[in-house]
Amino acid sequence: MGTKTISLADDAYERLEAAKREGESFSDAVRRLTPGIHLAEYVGILDEGTADELDTTIAERRAERTDDRRARVRAVADALDERTAEHSSSE
């Protein structure tokens, strides 16, 4: 296995050093603190009905966030239009 040289900000280095256990290398500390997730471990964990419900809920939440963003954009655009109209009428 090869090695890599990385740069860390002083505060990040200090945090990693503080988290490192006695006798533990920095590589071991990083491995311990950042456990990998293997998606294959989760295949089949949900039954089909639950997976479908989850997909539906995710789609609904995404649509709600999109609608919320569009409403905020409209509100900002309307406010800018009003300010522009006020500024134009005062000249």
GROMACS .gro file of N, CA and C in nm:
model
  273
    1MET      N    1   0.085  -0.116   0.000
    1MET     CA    2   0.000   0.000   0.000
    1MET      C    3   0.090   0.123   0.000
    2GLY      N    4   0.054   0.222  -0.083
    2GLY     CA    5   0.131   0.344  -0.092
    2GLY      C    6   0.096   0.443   0.017
    3THR      N    7   0.162   0.556   0.013
    3THR     CA    8   0.133   0.663   0.107
    3THR      C    9   0.107   0.791   0.029
    4LYS      N   10   0.039   0.884   0.093
    4LYS     CA   11   0.009   1.016   0.035
    4LYS      C   12   0.050   1.122   0.136
    5THR      N   13   0.098   1.232   0.086
    5THR     CA   14   0.127   1.347   0.170
    5THR      C   15   0.010   1.443   0.156
    6ILE      N   16  -0.046   1.486   0.269
    6ILE     CA   17  -0.160   1.578   0.266
    6ILE      C   18  -0.127   1.701   0.350
    7SER      N   19  -0.196   1.809   0.320
    7SER     CA   20  -0.182   1.931   0.400
    7SER      C   21  -0.306   1.946   0.487
    8LEU      N   22  -0.282   1.981   0.612
    8LEU     CA   23  -0.392   2.008   0.705
    8LEU      C   24  -0.370   2.145   0.766
    9ALA      N   25  -0.477   2.216   0.787
    9ALA     CA   26  -0.468   2.340   0.863
    9ALA      C   27  -0.423   2.305   1.004
   10ASP      N   28  -0.358   2.400   1.069
   10ASP     CA   29  -0.306   2.373   1.203
   10ASP      C   30  -0.413   2.323   1.298
   11ASP      N   31  -0.532   2.385   1.293
   11ASP     CA   32  -0.637   2.343   1.386
   11ASP      C   33  -0.684   2.201   1.355
   12ALA      N   34  -0.689   2.164   1.228
   12ALA     CA   35  -0.731   2.028   1.191
   12ALA      C   36  -0.627   1.926   1.238
   13TYR      N   37  -0.500   1.960   1.222
   13TYR     CA   38  -0.393   1.872   1.269
   13TYR      C   39  -0.402   1.853   1.419
   14GLU      N   40  -0.423   1.963   1.491
   14GLU     CA   41  -0.433   1.955   1.637
   14GLU      C   42  -0.550   1.869   1.681
   15ARG      N   43  -0.663   1.881   1.610
   15ARG     CA   44  -0.780   1.799   1.644
   15ARG      C   45  -0.752   1.651   1.619
   16LEU      N   46  -0.687   1.622   1.505
   16LEU     CA   47  -0.656   1.483   1.473
   16LEU      C   48  -0.556   1.427   1.573
   17GLU      N   49  -0.456   1.506   1.606
   17GLU     CA   50  -0.356   1.462   1.703
   17GLU      C   51  -0.419   1.435   1.839
   18ALA      N   52  -0.514   1.520   1.880
   18ALA     CA   53  -0.582   1.502   2.009
   18ALA      C   54  -0.670   1.377   2.008
   19ALA      N   55  -0.725   1.343   1.891
   19ALA     CA   56  -0.813   1.226   1.882
   19ALA      C   57  -0.735   1.096   1.870
   20LYS      N   58  -0.609   1.107   1.834
   20LYS     CA   59  -0.525   0.988   1.814
   20LYS      C   60  -0.496   0.923   1.949
   21ARG      N   61  -0.512   0.794   1.952
   21ARG     CA   62  -0.487   0.719   2.075
   21ARG      C   63  -0.338   0.687   2.088
   22GLU      N   64  -0.297   0.658   2.210
   22GLU     CA   65  -0.158   0.623   2.234
   22GLU      C   66  -0.119   0.501   2.149
   23GLY      N   67  -0.008   0.512   2.080
   23GLY     CA   68   0.041   0.402   1.998
   23GLY      C   69  -0.029   0.390   1.863
   24GLU      N   70  -0.124   0.475   1.837
   24GLU     CA   71  -0.200   0.470   1.713
   24GLU      C   72  -0.135   0.563   1.610
   25SER      N   73  -0.124   0.517   1.488
   25SER     CA   74  -0.071   0.603   1.383
   25SER      C   75  -0.180   0.700   1.338
   26PHE      N   76  -0.140   0.804   1.266
   26PHE     CA   77  -0.239   0.897   1.212
   26PHE      C   78  -0.331   0.822   1.114
   27SER      N   79  -0.275   0.732   1.036
   27SER     CA   80  -0.358   0.654   0.942
   27SER      C   81  -0.461   0.572   1.017
   28ASP      N   82  -0.419   0.509   1.126
   28ASP     CA   83  -0.514   0.429   1.205
   28ASP      C   84  -0.623   0.518   1.266
   29ALA      N   85  -0.583   0.638   1.311
   29ALA     CA   86  -0.681   0.730   1.369
   29ALA      C   87  -0.782   0.774   1.264
   30VAL      N   88  -0.735   0.805   1.144
   30VAL     CA   89  -0.827   0.846   1.037
   30VAL      C   90  -0.922   0.731   1.004
   31ARG      N   91  -0.871   0.610   0.994
   31ARG     CA   92  -0.957   0.493   0.966
   31ARG      C   93  -1.062   0.475   1.075
   32ARG      N   94  -1.021   0.491   1.200
   32ARG     CA   95  -1.114   0.473   1.312
   32ARG      C   96  -1.221   0.583   1.312
   33LEU      N   97  -1.178   0.705   1.283
   33LEU     CA   98  -1.269   0.820   1.291
   33LEU      C   99  -1.357   0.835   1.168
   34THR      N  100  -1.322   0.772   1.058
   34THR     CA  101  -1.399   0.784   0.934
   34THR      C  102  -1.430   0.645   0.879
   35PRO      N  103  -1.514   0.572   0.951
   35PRO     CA  104  -1.544   0.436   0.905
   35PRO      C  105  -1.610   0.439   0.768
   36GLY      N  106  -1.569   0.349   0.684
   36GLY     CA  107  -1.626   0.341   0.550
   36GLY      C  108  -1.765   0.280   0.553
   37ILE      N  109  -1.846   0.322   0.459
   37ILE     CA  110  -1.980   0.266   0.444
   37ILE      C  111  -1.980   0.185   0.315
   38HIS      N  112  -2.018   0.063   0.327
   38HIS     CA  113  -2.028  -0.025   0.210
   38HIS      C  114  -2.176  -0.047   0.183
   39LEU      N  115  -2.225   0.013   0.074
   39LEU     CA  116  -2.368   0.005   0.044
   39LEU      C  117  -2.415  -0.138   0.025
   40ALA      N  118  -2.326  -0.224  -0.016
   40ALA     CA  119  -2.363  -0.364  -0.036
   40ALA      C  120  -2.414  -0.427   0.094
   41GLU      N  121  -2.372  -0.375   0.206
   41GLU     CA  122  -2.417  -0.427   0.336
   41GLU      C  123  -2.567  -0.402   0.357
   42TYR      N  124  -2.625  -0.308   0.283
   42TYR     CA  125  -2.763  -0.268   0.305
   42TYR      C  126  -2.860  -0.323   0.200
   43VAL      N  127  -2.808  -0.395   0.101
   43VAL     CA  128  -2.894  -0.450  -0.002
   43VAL      C  129  -2.992  -0.547   0.062
   44GLY      N  130  -3.120  -0.528   0.032
   44GLY     CA  131  -3.224  -0.618   0.081
   44GLY      C  132  -3.270  -0.592   0.223
   45ILE      N  133  -3.222  -0.487   0.286
   45ILE     CA  134  -3.258  -0.462   0.425
   45ILE      C  135  -3.404  -0.416   0.438
   46LEU      N  136  -3.457  -0.350   0.333
   46LEU     CA  137  -3.596  -0.304   0.335
   46LEU      C  138  -3.681  -0.394   0.247
   47ASP      N  139  -3.802  -0.421   0.294
   47ASP     CA  140  -3.893  -0.494   0.207
   47ASP      C  141  -3.940  -0.398   0.097
   48GLU      N  142  -3.997  -0.452  -0.009
   48GLU     CA  143  -4.032  -0.372  -0.126
   48GLU      C  144  -4.132  -0.261  -0.091
   49GLY      N  145  -4.229  -0.290  -0.007
   49GLY     CA  146  -4.329  -0.189   0.032
   49GLY      C  147  -4.265  -0.072   0.105
   50THR      N  148  -4.177  -0.102   0.198
   50THR     CA  149  -4.109   0.004   0.273
   50THR      C  150  -4.019   0.085   0.181
   51ALA      N  151  -3.950   0.018   0.090
   51ALA     CA  152  -3.864   0.088  -0.005
   51ALA      C  153  -3.947   0.181  -0.093
   52ASP      N  154  -4.063   0.135  -0.137
   52ASP     CA  155  -4.151   0.220  -0.219
   52ASP      C  156  -4.200   0.341  -0.140
   53GLU      N  157  -4.238   0.319  -0.014
   53GLU     CA  158  -4.281   0.431   0.072
   53GLU      C  159  -4.169   0.532   0.090
   54LEU      N  160  -4.049   0.483   0.109
   54LEU     CA  161  -3.934   0.570   0.126
   54LEU      C  162  -3.909   0.652  -0.001
   55ASP      N  163  -3.915   0.587  -0.116
   55ASP     CA  164  -3.900   0.657  -0.244
   55ASP      C  165  -4.005   0.766  -0.260
   56THR      N  166  -4.129   0.735  -0.225
   56THR     CA  167  -4.238   0.832  -0.236
   56THR      C  168  -4.215   0.950  -0.143
   57THR      N  169  -4.177   0.922  -0.020
   57THR     CA  170  -4.152   1.028   0.078
   57THR      C  171  -4.037   1.118   0.032
   58ILE      N  172  -3.932   1.059  -0.018
   58ILE     CA  173  -3.818   1.138  -0.067
   58ILE      C  174  -3.862   1.227  -0.182
   59ALA      N  175  -3.938   1.173  -0.276
   59ALA     CA  176  -3.986   1.252  -0.390
   59ALA      C  177  -4.074   1.367  -0.344
   60GLU      N  178  -4.162   1.340  -0.247
   60GLU     CA  179  -4.250   1.446  -0.194
   60GLU      C  180  -4.170   1.556  -0.126
   61ARG      N  181  -4.073   1.519  -0.046
   61ARG     CA  182  -3.991   1.619   0.024
   61ARG      C  183  -3.910   1.702  -0.075
   62ARG      N  184  -3.856   1.638  -0.177
   62ARG     CA  185  -3.782   1.713  -0.279
   62ARG      C  186  -3.873   1.812  -0.348
   63ALA      N  187  -3.995   1.770  -0.381
   63ALA     CA  188  -4.091   1.859  -0.447
   63ALA      C  189  -4.125   1.977  -0.356
   64GLU      N  190  -4.144   1.951  -0.226
   64GLU     CA  191  -4.173   2.058  -0.130
   64GLU      C  192  -4.059   2.158  -0.124
   65ARG      N  193  -3.935   2.108  -0.119
   65ARG     CA  194  -3.820   2.198  -0.114
   65ARG      C  195  -3.810   2.280  -0.242
   66THR      N  196  -3.838   2.217  -0.355
   66THR     CA  197  -3.835   2.290  -0.482
   66THR      C  198  -3.941   2.399  -0.482
   67ASP      N  199  -4.062   2.366  -0.437
   67ASP     CA  200  -4.169   2.466  -0.429
   67ASP      C  201  -4.131   2.580  -0.335
   68ASP      N  202  -4.072   2.546  -0.221
   68ASP     CA  203  -4.029   2.649  -0.125
   68ASP      C  204  -3.924   2.741  -0.187
   69ARG      N  205  -3.827   2.682  -0.258
   69ARG     CA  206  -3.723   2.762  -0.322
   69ARG      C  207  -3.784   2.855  -0.427
   70ARG      N  208  -3.876   2.803  -0.508
   70ARG     CA  209  -3.940   2.885  -0.610
   70ARG      C  210  -4.017   3.000  -0.546
   71ALA      N  211  -4.085   2.975  -0.436
   71ALA     CA  212  -4.160   3.081  -0.367
   71ALA      C  213  -4.065   3.188  -0.315
   72ARG      N  214  -3.950   3.147  -0.259
   72ARG     CA  215  -3.853   3.245  -0.210
   72ARG      C  216  -3.796   3.328  -0.325
   73VAL      N  217  -3.767   3.262  -0.436
   73VAL     CA  218  -3.714   3.334  -0.552
   73VAL      C  219  -3.818   3.435  -0.603
   74ARG      N  220  -3.944   3.393  -0.609
   74ARG     CA  221  -4.051   3.485  -0.651
   74ARG      C  222  -4.062   3.604  -0.557
   75ALA      N  223  -4.053   3.579  -0.427
   75ALA     CA  224  -4.063   3.687  -0.329
   75ALA      C  225  -3.948   3.786  -0.345
   76VAL      N  226  -3.828   3.736  -0.367
   76VAL     CA  227  -3.713   3.825  -0.386
   76VAL      C  228  -3.729   3.903  -0.516
   77ALA      N  229  -3.771   3.836  -0.622
   77ALA     CA  230  -3.790   3.904  -0.751
   77ALA      C  231  -3.898   4.011  -0.739
   78ASP      N  232  -4.006   3.981  -0.669
   78ASP     CA  233  -4.113   4.080  -0.650
   78ASP      C  234  -4.062   4.200  -0.571
   79ALA      N  235  -3.985   4.174  -0.466
   79ALA     CA  236  -3.932   4.283  -0.386
   79ALA      C  237  -3.838   4.370  -0.469
   80LEU      N  238  -3.756   4.307  -0.551
   80LEU     CA  239  -3.667   4.384  -0.637
   80LEU      C  240  -3.745   4.465  -0.739
   81ASP      N  241  -3.850   4.405  -0.795
   81ASP     CA  242  -3.935   4.478  -0.890
   81ASP      C  243  -3.997   4.600  -0.824
   82GLU      N  244  -4.045   4.584  -0.700
   82GLU     CA  245  -4.106   4.695  -0.627
   82GLU      C  246  -4.004   4.806  -0.602
   83ARG      N  247  -3.884   4.769  -0.560
   83ARG     CA  248  -3.780   4.870  -0.534
   83ARG      C  249  -3.741   4.941  -0.662
   84THR      N  250  -3.734   4.864  -0.771
   84THR     CA  251  -3.699   4.926  -0.900
   84THR      C  252  -3.808   5.023  -0.942
   85ALA      N  253  -3.934   4.984  -0.924
   85ALA     CA  254  -4.045   5.071  -0.961
   85ALA      C  255  -4.046   5.196  -0.873
   86GLU      N  256  -4.021   5.182  -0.743
   86GLU     CA  257  -4.016   5.296  -0.653
   86GLU      C  258  -3.902   5.390  -0.690
   87HIS      N  259  -3.789   5.333  -0.723
   87HIS     CA  260  -3.672   5.413  -0.759
   87HIS      C  261  -3.699   5.487  -0.891
   88SER      N  262  -3.761   5.421  -0.986
   88SER     CA  263  -3.789   5.483  -1.116
   88SER      C  264  -3.891   5.595  -1.101
   89SER      N  265  -3.991   5.576  -1.015
   89SER     CA  266  -4.095   5.678  -1.001
   89SER      C  267  -4.048   5.799  -0.922
   90SER      N  268  -3.941   5.783  -0.842
   90SER     CA  269  -3.892   5.895  -0.764
   90SER      C  270  -3.794   5.982  -0.842
   91GLU      N  271  -3.755   5.939  -0.960
   91GLU     CA  272  -3.660   6.019  -1.039
   91GLU      C  273  -3.726   6.122  -1.121
   0.00000   0.00000   0.00000
